[in-house]
PDB file of C-alpha atoms in Angstrom:
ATOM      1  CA  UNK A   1     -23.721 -83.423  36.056  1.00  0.00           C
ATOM      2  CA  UNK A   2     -22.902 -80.146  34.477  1.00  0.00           C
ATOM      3  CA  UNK A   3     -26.167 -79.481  32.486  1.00  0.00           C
ATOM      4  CA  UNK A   4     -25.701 -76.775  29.610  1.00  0.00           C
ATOM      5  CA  UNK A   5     -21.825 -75.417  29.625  1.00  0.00           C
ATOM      6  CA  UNK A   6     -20.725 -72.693  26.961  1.00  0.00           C
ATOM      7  CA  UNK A   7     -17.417 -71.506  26.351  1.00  0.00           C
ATOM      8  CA  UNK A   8     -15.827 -68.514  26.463  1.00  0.00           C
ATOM      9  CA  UNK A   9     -18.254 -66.867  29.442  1.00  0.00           C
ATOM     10  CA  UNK A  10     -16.758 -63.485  27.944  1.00  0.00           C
ATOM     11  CA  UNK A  11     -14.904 -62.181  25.124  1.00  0.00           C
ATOM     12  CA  UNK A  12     -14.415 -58.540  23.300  1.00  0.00           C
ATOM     13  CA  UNK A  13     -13.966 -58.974  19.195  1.00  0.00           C
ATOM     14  CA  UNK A  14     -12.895 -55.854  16.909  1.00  0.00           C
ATOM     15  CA  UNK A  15     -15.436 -55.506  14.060  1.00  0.00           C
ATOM     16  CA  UNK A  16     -14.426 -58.350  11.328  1.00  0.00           C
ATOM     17  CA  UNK A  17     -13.166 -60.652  13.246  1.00  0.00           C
ATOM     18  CA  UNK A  18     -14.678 -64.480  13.305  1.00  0.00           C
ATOM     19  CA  UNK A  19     -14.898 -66.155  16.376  1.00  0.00           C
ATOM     20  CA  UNK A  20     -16.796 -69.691  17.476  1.00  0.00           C
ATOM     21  CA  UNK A  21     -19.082 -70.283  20.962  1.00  0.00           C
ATOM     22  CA  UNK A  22     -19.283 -73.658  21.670  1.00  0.00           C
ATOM     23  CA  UNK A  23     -22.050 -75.536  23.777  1.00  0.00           C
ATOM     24  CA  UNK A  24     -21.694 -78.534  25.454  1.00  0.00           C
ATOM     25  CA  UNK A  25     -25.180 -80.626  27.081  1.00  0.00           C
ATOM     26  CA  UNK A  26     -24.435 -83.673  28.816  1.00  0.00           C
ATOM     27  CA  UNK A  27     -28.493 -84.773  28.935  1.00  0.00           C
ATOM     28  CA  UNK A  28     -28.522 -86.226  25.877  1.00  0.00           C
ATOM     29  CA  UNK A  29     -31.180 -83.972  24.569  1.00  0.00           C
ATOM     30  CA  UNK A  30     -32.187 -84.059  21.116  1.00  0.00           C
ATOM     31  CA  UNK A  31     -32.619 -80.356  20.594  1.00  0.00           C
ATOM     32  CA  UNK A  32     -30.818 -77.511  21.146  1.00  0.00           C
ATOM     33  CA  UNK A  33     -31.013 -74.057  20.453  1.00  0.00           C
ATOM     34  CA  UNK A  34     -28.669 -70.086  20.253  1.00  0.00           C
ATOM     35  CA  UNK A  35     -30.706 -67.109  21.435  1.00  0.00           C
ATOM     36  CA  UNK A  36     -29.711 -63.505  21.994  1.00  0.00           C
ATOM     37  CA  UNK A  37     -30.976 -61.292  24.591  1.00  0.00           C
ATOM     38  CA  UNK A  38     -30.475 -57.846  24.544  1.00  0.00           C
ATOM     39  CA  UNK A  39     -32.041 -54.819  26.686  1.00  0.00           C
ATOM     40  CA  UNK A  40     -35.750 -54.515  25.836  1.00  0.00           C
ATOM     41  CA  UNK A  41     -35.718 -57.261  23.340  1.00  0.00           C
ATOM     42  CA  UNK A  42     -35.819 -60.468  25.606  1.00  0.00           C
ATOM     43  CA  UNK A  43     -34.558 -63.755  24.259  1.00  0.00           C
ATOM     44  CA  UNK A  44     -34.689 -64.110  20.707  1.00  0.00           C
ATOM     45  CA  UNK A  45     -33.640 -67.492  18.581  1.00  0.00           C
ATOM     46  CA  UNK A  46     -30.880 -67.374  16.278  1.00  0.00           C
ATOM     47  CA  UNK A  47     -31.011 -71.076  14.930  1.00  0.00           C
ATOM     48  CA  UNK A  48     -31.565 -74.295  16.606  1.00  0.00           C
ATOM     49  CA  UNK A  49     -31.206 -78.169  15.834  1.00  0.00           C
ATOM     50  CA  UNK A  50     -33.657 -81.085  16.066  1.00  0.00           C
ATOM     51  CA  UNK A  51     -30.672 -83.516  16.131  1.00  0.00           C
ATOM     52  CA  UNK A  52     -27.219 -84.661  15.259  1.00  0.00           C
ATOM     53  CA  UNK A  53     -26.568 -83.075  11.733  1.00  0.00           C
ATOM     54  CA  UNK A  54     -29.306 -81.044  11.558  1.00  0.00           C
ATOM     55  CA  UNK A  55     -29.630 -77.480  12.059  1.00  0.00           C
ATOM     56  CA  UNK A  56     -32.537 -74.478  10.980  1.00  0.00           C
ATOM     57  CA  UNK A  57     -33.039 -70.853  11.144  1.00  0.00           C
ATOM     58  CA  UNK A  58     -34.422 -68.923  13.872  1.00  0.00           C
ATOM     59  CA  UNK A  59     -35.805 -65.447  14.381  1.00  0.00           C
ATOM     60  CA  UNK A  60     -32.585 -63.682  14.007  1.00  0.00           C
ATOM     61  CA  UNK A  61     -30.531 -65.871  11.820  1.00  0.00           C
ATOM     62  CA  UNK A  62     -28.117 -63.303   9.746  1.00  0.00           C
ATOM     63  CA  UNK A  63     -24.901 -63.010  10.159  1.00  0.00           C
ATOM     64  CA  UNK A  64     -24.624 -66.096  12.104  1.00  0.00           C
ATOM     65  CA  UNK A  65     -23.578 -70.001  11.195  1.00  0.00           C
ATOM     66  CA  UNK A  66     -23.897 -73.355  13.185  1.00  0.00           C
ATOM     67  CA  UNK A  67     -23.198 -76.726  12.899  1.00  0.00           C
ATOM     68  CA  UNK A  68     -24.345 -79.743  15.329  1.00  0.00           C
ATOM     69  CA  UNK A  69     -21.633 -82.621  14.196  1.00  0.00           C
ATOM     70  CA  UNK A  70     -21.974 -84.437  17.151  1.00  0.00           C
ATOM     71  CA  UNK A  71     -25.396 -84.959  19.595  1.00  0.00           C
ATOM     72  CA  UNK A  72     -23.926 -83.166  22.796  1.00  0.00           C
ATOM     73  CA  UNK A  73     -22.296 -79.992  20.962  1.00  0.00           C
ATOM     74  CA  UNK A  74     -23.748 -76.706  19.241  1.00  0.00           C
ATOM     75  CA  UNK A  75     -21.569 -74.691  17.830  1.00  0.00           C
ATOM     76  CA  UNK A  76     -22.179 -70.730  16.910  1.00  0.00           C
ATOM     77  CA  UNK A  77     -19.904 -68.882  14.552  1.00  0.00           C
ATOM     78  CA  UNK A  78     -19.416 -65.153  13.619  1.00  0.00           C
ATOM     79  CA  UNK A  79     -18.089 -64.721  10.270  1.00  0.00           C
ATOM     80  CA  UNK A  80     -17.447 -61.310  10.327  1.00  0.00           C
ATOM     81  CA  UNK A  81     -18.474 -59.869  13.637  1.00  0.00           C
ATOM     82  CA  UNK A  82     -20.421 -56.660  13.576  1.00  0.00           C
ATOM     83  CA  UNK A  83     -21.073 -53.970  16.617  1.00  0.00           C
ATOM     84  CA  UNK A  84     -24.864 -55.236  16.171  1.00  0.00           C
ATOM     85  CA  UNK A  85     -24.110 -58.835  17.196  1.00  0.00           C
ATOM     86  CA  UNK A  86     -22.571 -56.925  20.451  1.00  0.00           C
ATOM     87  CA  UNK A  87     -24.791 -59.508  23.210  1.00  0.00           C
ATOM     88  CA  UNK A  88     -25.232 -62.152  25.547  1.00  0.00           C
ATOM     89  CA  UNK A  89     -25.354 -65.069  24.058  1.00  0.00           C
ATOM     90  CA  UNK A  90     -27.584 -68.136  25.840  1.00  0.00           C
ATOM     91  CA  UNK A  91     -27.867 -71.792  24.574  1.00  0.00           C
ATOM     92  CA  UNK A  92     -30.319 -74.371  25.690  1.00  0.00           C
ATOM     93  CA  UNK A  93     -31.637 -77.537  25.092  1.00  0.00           C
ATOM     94  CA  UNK A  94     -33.745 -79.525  25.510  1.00  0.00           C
ATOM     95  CA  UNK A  95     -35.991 -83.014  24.719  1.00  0.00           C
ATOM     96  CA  UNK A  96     -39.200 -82.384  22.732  1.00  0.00           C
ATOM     97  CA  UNK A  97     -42.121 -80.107  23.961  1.00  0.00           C
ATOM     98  CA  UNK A  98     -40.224 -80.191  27.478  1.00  0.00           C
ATOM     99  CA  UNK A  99     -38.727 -77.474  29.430  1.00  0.00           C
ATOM    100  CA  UNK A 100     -35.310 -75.999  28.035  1.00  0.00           C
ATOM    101  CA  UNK A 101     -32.222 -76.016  30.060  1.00  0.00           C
ATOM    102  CA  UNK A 102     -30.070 -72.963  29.539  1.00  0.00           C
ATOM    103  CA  UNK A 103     -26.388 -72.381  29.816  1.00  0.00           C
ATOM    104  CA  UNK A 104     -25.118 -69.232  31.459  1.00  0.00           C
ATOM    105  CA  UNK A 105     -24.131 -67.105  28.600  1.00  0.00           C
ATOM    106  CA  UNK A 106     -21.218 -65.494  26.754  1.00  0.00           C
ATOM    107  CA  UNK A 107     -21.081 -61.621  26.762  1.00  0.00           C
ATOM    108  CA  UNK A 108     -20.047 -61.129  23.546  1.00  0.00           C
ATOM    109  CA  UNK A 109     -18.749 -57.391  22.642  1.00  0.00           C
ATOM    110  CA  UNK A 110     -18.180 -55.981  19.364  1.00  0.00           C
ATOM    111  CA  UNK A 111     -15.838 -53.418  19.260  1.00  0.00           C
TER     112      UNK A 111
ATOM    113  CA  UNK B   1     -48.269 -60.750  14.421  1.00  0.00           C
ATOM    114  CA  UNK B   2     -47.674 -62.785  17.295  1.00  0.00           C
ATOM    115  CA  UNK B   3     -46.778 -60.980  20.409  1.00  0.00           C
ATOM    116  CA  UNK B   4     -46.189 -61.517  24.098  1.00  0.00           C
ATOM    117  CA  UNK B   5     -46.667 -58.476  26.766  1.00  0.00           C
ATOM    118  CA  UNK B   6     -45.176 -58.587  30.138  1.00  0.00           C
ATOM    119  CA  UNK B   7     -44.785 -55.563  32.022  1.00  0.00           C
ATOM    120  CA  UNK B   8     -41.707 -54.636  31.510  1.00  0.00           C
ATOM    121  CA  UNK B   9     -41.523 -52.376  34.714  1.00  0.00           C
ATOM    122  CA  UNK B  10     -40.379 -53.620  38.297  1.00  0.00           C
ATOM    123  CA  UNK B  11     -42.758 -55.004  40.405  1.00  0.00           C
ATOM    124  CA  UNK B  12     -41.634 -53.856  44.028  1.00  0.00           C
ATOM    125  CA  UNK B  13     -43.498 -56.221  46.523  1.00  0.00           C
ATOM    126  CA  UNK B  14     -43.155 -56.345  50.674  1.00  0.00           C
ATOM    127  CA  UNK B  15     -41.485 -59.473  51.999  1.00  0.00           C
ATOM    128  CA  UNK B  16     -44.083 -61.922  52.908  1.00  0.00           C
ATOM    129  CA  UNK B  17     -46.966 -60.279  50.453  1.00  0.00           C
ATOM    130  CA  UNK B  18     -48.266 -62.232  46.960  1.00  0.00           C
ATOM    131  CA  UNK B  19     -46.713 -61.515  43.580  1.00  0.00           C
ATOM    132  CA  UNK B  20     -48.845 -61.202  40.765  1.00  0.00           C
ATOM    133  CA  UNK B  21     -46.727 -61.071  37.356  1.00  0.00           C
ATOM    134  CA  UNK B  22     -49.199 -60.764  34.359  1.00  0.00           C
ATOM    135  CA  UNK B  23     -48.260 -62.611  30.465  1.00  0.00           C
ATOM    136  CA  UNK B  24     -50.815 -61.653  27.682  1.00  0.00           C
ATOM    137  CA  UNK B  25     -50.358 -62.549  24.226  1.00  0.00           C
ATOM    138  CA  UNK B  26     -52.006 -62.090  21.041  1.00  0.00           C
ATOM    139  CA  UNK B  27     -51.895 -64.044  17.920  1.00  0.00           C
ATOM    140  CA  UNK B  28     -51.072 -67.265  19.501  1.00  0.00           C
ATOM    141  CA  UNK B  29     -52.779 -70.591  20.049  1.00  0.00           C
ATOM    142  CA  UNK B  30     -50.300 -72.155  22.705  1.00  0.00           C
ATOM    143  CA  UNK B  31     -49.997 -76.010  23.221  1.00  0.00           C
ATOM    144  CA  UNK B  32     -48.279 -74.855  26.633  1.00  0.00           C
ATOM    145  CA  UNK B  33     -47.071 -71.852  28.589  1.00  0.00           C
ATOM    146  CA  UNK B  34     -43.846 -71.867  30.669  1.00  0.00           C
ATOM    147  CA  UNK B  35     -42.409 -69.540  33.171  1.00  0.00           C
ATOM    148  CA  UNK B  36     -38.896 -69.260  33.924  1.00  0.00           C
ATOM    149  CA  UNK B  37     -36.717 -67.282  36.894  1.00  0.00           C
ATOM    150  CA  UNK B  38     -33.363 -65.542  35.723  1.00  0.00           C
ATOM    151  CA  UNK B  39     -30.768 -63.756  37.883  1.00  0.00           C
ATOM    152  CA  UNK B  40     -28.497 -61.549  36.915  1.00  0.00           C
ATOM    153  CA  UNK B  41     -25.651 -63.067  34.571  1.00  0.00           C
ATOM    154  CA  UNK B  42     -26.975 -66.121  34.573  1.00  0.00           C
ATOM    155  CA  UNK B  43     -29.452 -68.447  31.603  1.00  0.00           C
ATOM    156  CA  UNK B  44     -33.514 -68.744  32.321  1.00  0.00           C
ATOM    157  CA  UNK B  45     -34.138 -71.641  34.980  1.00  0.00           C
ATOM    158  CA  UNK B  46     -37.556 -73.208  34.538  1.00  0.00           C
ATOM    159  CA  UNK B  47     -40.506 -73.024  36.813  1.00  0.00           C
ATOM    160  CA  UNK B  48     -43.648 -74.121  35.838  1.00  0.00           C
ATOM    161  CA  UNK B  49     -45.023 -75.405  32.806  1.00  0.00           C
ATOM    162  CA  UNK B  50     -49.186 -75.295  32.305  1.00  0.00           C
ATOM    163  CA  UNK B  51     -50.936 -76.909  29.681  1.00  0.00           C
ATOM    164  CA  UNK B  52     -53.842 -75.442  27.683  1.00  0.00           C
ATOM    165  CA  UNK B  53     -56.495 -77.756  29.214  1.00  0.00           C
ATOM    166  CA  UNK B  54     -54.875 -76.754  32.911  1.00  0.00           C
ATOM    167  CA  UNK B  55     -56.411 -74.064  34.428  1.00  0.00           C
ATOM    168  CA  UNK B  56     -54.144 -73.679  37.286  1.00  0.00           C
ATOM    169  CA  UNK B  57     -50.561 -75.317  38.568  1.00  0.00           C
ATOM    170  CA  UNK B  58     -48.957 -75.464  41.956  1.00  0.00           C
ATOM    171  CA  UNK B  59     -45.376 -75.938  43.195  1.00  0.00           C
ATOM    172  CA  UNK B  60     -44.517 -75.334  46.318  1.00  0.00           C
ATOM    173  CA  UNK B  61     -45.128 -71.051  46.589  1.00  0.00           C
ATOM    174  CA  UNK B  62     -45.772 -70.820  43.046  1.00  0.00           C
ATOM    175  CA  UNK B  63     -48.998 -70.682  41.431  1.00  0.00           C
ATOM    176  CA  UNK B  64     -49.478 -70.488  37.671  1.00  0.00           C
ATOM    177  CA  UNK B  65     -52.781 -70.086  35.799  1.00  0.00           C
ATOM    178  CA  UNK B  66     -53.496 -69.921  32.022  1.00  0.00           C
ATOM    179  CA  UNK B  67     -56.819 -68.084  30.449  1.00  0.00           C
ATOM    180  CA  UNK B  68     -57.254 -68.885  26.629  1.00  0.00           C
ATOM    181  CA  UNK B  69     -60.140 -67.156  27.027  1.00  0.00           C
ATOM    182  CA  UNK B  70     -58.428 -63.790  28.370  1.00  0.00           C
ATOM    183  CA  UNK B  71     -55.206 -64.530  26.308  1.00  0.00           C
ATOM    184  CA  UNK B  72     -53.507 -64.756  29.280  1.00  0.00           C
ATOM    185  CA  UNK B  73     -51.062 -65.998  32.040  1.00  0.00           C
ATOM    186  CA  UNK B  74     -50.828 -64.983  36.230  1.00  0.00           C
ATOM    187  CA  UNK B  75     -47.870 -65.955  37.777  1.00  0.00           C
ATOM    188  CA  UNK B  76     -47.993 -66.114  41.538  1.00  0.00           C
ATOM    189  CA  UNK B  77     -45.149 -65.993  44.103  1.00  0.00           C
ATOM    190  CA  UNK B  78     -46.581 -66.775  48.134  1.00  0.00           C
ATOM    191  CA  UNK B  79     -45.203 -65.451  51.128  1.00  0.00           C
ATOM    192  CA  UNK B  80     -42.554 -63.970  49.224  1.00  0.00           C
ATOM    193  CA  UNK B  81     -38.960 -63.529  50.133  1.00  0.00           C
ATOM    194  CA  UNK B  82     -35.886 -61.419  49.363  1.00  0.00           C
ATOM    195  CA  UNK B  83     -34.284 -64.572  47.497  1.00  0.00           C
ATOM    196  CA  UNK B  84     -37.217 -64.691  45.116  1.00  0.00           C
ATOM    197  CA  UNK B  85     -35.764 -60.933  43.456  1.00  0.00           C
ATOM    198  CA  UNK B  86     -35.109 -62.227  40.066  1.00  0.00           C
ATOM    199  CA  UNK B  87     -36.542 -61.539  36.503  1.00  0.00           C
ATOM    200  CA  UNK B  88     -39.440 -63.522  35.783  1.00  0.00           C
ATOM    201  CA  UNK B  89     -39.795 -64.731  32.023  1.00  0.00           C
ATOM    202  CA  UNK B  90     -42.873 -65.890  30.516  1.00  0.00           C
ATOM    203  CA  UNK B  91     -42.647 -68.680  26.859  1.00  0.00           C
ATOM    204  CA  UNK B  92     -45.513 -69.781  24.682  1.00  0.00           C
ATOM    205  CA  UNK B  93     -44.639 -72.562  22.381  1.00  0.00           C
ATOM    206  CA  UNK B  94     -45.199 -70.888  18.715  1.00  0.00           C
ATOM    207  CA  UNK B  95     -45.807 -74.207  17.085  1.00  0.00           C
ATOM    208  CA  UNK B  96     -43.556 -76.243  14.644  1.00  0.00           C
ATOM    209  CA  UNK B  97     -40.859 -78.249  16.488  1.00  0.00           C
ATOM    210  CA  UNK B  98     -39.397 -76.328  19.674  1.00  0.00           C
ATOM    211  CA  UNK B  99     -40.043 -72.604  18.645  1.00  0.00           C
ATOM    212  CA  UNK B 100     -40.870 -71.705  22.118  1.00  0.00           C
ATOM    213  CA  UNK B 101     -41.248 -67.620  22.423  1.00  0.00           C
ATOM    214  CA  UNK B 102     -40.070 -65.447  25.312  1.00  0.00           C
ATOM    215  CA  UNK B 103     -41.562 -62.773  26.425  1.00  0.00           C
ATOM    216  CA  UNK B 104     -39.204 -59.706  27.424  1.00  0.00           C
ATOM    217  CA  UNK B 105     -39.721 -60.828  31.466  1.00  0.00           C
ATOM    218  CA  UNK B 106     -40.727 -59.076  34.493  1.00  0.00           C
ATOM    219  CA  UNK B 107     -38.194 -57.638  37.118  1.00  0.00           C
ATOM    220  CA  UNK B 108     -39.592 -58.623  41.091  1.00  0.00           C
ATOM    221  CA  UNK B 109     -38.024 -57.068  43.763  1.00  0.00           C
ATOM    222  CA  UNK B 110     -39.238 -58.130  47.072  1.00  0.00           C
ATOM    223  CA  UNK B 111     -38.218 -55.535  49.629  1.00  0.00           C
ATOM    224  CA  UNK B 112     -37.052 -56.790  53.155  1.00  0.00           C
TER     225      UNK B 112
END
């Protein structure tokens, strides 16, 4: 039982580039959620998703696209990466009003 | 606007001595408070989750009470240990779905 995995655990982009983190629950939760955290800041929600198909903005929600095409997988994309989107990158999920259950993270740097 | 303050300092504590982490917030109305333990490089685990009509919760050496009154959460660590060194974060559910809201977490270091 491997709980929340993400994919790549590290990876350096040069400023423009697009790139995709996937995440991967195997709890069948309904929701699931991309935060940020960066020094100082604490964990911040980029967007999240309430089930298959659906997905909605969070806090921090520029810059950044997902899609949730099947129940088990959140995917966040980068566009056109920026040195401010330079972060560790956590996703979670989780069934309603319950605890969340977080992946260990991709260090994302922007060059 | 909706905030959550934890003290964003280390808390140094002596192995075997009670940790006291503090959570206030302001502008909130939480359903539910959560605490969660994170190490370095890895995601928030959970810990304890307290209701607003709890006043207290145990588990094990933890200890977790919630003040509406105060605006405000204690989180307590027993007869701590070394292992329990970790950054402690505190989450108020913001309402609407699952917009649960961390706070920036506390650093513990418990000193052998």
């Amino acid at each position: 039982n491997a709980g929340v995995t993400q994919t790549p655990k590290f990876r350096v982009l040069k400023t423009g580039q697009s790139m995709t983190l996937l995440c991967a629950q195997d709890m069948n939760h309904e929701y699931m959620y991309w935060y940020r955290q960066d020094p100082g800041m604490g964990l911040r929600l980029i967007h999240y998703s309430v089930g298959e198909g659906t997905t909605a903005k969070g806090e921090v929600p520029d810059g950044y696209n997902v899609s949730r095409l099947k129940k088990q997988n959140f995917l966040l994309g980068l566009e056109s990466a920026a040195p401010s989107q330079t972060s560790v990158y956590f996703c979670a999920s989780s069934y309603l009003q319950e605890p969340q259950h977080f992946g260990d993270g991709t260090r994302l740097s922007i060059l | 606007s909706q905030k959550i303050e934890q003290n964003s300092e280390a808390l140094n504590i002596q192995e075997g001595k009670t940790a006291t982490l503090t959570c206030n917030y302001t502008n909130y109305s939480p359903a539910y408070l959560q605490w969660y333990r994170q190490d370095p490089g890895r995601g928030p685990v959970f810990l304890l989750l307290i209701r607003e009509n709890e006043k207290e919760k145990r588990k094990e050496r933890l200890k977790v009470t919630f003040d509406t009154t105060l605006k405000q959460s204690l989180f307590h660590i027993t007869a701590s240990q070394p292992a329990d060194s970790a950054t402690y974060l505190c989450a108020l559910d913001g309402g609407g779905y699952q917009k649960v809201t961390f706070g920036i977490g506390t650093k513990l270091q418990v000193i052998p």
